[in-house]
PDB file of C-alpha atoms in Angstrom:
ATOM      1  CA  UNK A   1      95.320  -2.309 -10.337  1.00 96.00           C
ATOM      2  CA  UNK A   2      98.235  -0.012  -9.520  1.00 96.00           C
ATOM      3  CA  UNK A   3      98.982  -1.936  -6.329  1.00 96.00           C
ATOM      4  CA  UNK A   4      99.012  -5.240  -8.209  1.00 97.00           C
ATOM      5  CA  UNK A   5     101.178  -3.858 -11.003  1.00 97.00           C
ATOM      6  CA  UNK A   6     103.729  -2.710  -8.447  1.00 97.00           C
ATOM      7  CA  UNK A   7     103.656  -5.930  -6.426  1.00 97.00           C
ATOM      8  CA  UNK A   8     103.787  -8.223  -9.445  1.00 97.00           C
ATOM      9  CA  UNK A   9     106.158  -6.061 -11.457  1.00 97.00           C
ATOM     10  CA  UNK A  10     104.004  -6.146 -14.585  1.00 97.00           C
ATOM     11  CA  UNK A  11     101.842  -3.638 -16.422  1.00 95.00           C
ATOM     12  CA  UNK A  12      98.620  -3.945 -18.321  1.00 96.00           C
ATOM     13  CA  UNK A  13      96.689  -5.722 -15.589  1.00 97.00           C
ATOM     14  CA  UNK A  14      92.945  -5.706 -16.141  1.00 97.00           C
ATOM     15  CA  UNK A  15      90.241  -5.774 -13.512  1.00 97.00           C
ATOM     16  CA  UNK A  16      89.277  -9.342 -14.434  1.00 98.00           C
ATOM     17  CA  UNK A  17      92.817 -10.775 -14.355  1.00 98.00           C
ATOM     18  CA  UNK A  18      93.448 -13.353 -11.645  1.00 98.00           C
ATOM     19  CA  UNK A  19      96.126 -12.356  -9.108  1.00 98.00           C
ATOM     20  CA  UNK A  20      97.444 -15.887  -8.793  1.00 98.00           C
ATOM     21  CA  UNK A  21      97.446 -16.596 -12.513  1.00 98.00           C
ATOM     22  CA  UNK A  22      99.559 -13.442 -12.925  1.00 97.00           C
ATOM     23  CA  UNK A  23     102.214 -14.893 -10.613  1.00 97.00           C
ATOM     24  CA  UNK A  24     100.882 -13.826  -7.238  1.00 97.00           C
ATOM     25  CA  UNK A  25     101.505 -16.031  -4.217  1.00 97.00           C
ATOM     26  CA  UNK A  26     100.772 -15.943  -0.491  1.00 95.00           C
ATOM     27  CA  UNK A  27     103.610 -13.547   0.410  1.00 96.00           C
ATOM     28  CA  UNK A  28     102.526 -11.075  -2.262  1.00 97.00           C
ATOM     29  CA  UNK A  29      98.917 -11.549  -1.158  1.00 97.00           C
ATOM     30  CA  UNK A  30      99.956 -10.537   2.367  1.00 96.00           C
ATOM     31  CA  UNK A  31     101.728  -7.459   0.993  1.00 97.00           C
ATOM     32  CA  UNK A  32      98.624  -6.664  -1.038  1.00 97.00           C
ATOM     33  CA  UNK A  33      96.556  -6.726   2.153  1.00 95.00           C
ATOM     34  CA  UNK A  34      98.987  -4.321   3.819  1.00 96.00           C
ATOM     35  CA  UNK A  35      98.830  -1.928   0.872  1.00 96.00           C
ATOM     36  CA  UNK A  36      95.035  -2.041   0.850  1.00 95.00           C
ATOM     37  CA  UNK A  37      94.975  -1.327   4.596  1.00 93.00           C
ATOM     38  CA  UNK A  38      97.351   1.623   4.132  1.00 95.00           C
ATOM     39  CA  UNK A  39      95.353   2.960   1.169  1.00 93.00           C
ATOM     40  CA  UNK A  40      91.781   2.421   2.344  1.00 88.00           C
ATOM     41  CA  UNK A  41      92.169   2.206   6.121  1.00 86.00           C
ATOM     42  CA  UNK A  42      90.476  -1.165   6.425  1.00 88.00           C
ATOM     43  CA  UNK A  43      91.953  -4.536   7.331  1.00 91.00           C
ATOM     44  CA  UNK A  44      91.527  -7.029   4.515  1.00 92.00           C
ATOM     45  CA  UNK A  45      91.849 -10.642   5.664  1.00 94.00           C
ATOM     46  CA  UNK A  46      94.280 -12.708   3.569  1.00 94.00           C
ATOM     47  CA  UNK A  47      91.490 -15.143   2.758  1.00 96.00           C
ATOM     48  CA  UNK A  48      89.608 -12.333   0.995  1.00 95.00           C
ATOM     49  CA  UNK A  49      92.114 -12.245  -1.864  1.00 96.00           C
ATOM     50  CA  UNK A  50      92.009 -16.021  -2.220  1.00 96.00           C
ATOM     51  CA  UNK A  51      88.205 -15.880  -2.387  1.00 97.00           C
ATOM     52  CA  UNK A  52      88.165 -12.786  -4.655  1.00 97.00           C
ATOM     53  CA  UNK A  53      91.279 -13.030  -6.861  1.00 98.00           C
ATOM     54  CA  UNK A  54      90.419 -10.330  -9.410  1.00 98.00           C
ATOM     55  CA  UNK A  55      90.459  -6.572  -8.923  1.00 97.00           C
ATOM     56  CA  UNK A  56      86.747  -6.424  -9.755  1.00 97.00           C
ATOM     57  CA  UNK A  57      85.838  -9.072  -7.163  1.00 98.00           C
ATOM     58  CA  UNK A  58      88.225  -7.654  -4.582  1.00 97.00           C
ATOM     59  CA  UNK A  59      86.777  -4.158  -5.024  1.00 95.00           C
ATOM     60  CA  UNK A  60      83.290  -5.480  -4.221  1.00 96.00           C
ATOM     61  CA  UNK A  61      84.616  -7.304  -1.142  1.00 95.00           C
ATOM     62  CA  UNK A  62      86.464  -4.160  -0.055  1.00 94.00           C
ATOM     63  CA  UNK A  63      83.275  -2.113  -0.373  1.00 93.00           C
ATOM     64  CA  UNK A  64      81.501  -4.620   1.871  1.00 92.00           C
ATOM     65  CA  UNK A  65      84.306  -4.453   4.458  1.00 91.00           C
ATOM     66  CA  UNK A  66      84.217  -0.646   4.433  1.00 88.00           C
ATOM     67  CA  UNK A  67      80.427  -0.595   4.749  1.00 87.00           C
ATOM     68  CA  UNK A  68      80.589  -3.010   7.686  1.00 87.00           C
ATOM     69  CA  UNK A  69      83.116  -0.781   9.445  1.00 81.00           C
ATOM     70  CA  UNK A  70      80.921   2.265   8.887  1.00 79.00           C
ATOM     71  CA  UNK A  71      77.942   0.437  10.346  1.00 77.00           C
ATOM     72  CA  UNK A  72      79.985  -0.293  13.472  1.00 75.00           C
ATOM     73  CA  UNK A  73      80.943   3.282  14.344  1.00 77.00           C
ATOM     74  CA  UNK A  74      78.834   5.431  16.627  1.00 77.00           C
ATOM     75  CA  UNK A  75      77.181   8.671  15.556  1.00 77.00           C
ATOM     76  CA  UNK A  76      79.617  10.564  17.774  1.00 83.00           C
ATOM     77  CA  UNK A  77      82.614   8.915  16.107  1.00 80.00           C
ATOM     78  CA  UNK A  78      81.194   9.663  12.649  1.00 73.00           C
ATOM     79  CA  UNK A  79      80.760  13.323  13.581  1.00 80.00           C
ATOM     80  CA  UNK A  80      84.313  13.494  14.938  1.00 82.00           C
ATOM     81  CA  UNK A  81      85.699  11.991  11.734  1.00 73.00           C
ATOM     82  CA  UNK A  82      83.712  14.397   9.594  1.00 78.00           C
ATOM     83  CA  UNK A  83      84.975  17.341  11.624  1.00 85.00           C
ATOM     84  CA  UNK A  84      88.575  16.214  11.065  1.00 81.00           C
ATOM     85  CA  UNK A  85      88.069  16.269   7.306  1.00 66.00           C
ATOM     86  CA  UNK A  86      86.473  19.729   7.315  1.00 63.00           C
TER      87      UNK A  86
END
């Protein structure tokens, strides 16, 4: 929600509000993807926002993308990442 409020320049956005109905467009959608990548460390295809235009829907899609990335890493890589956080 905070990312959308900043990008769209409006407050009071709810998790079921539609990005495009709030004034979002393809350029802002691209910026949204960049902010999500910077925040969560996962690439979010532009199409994902078009297919999931609310925060609630996008959060579910983001969880799926993160889970898929976790499934793709090796045990050794997971251990290395955990050691970095310790």
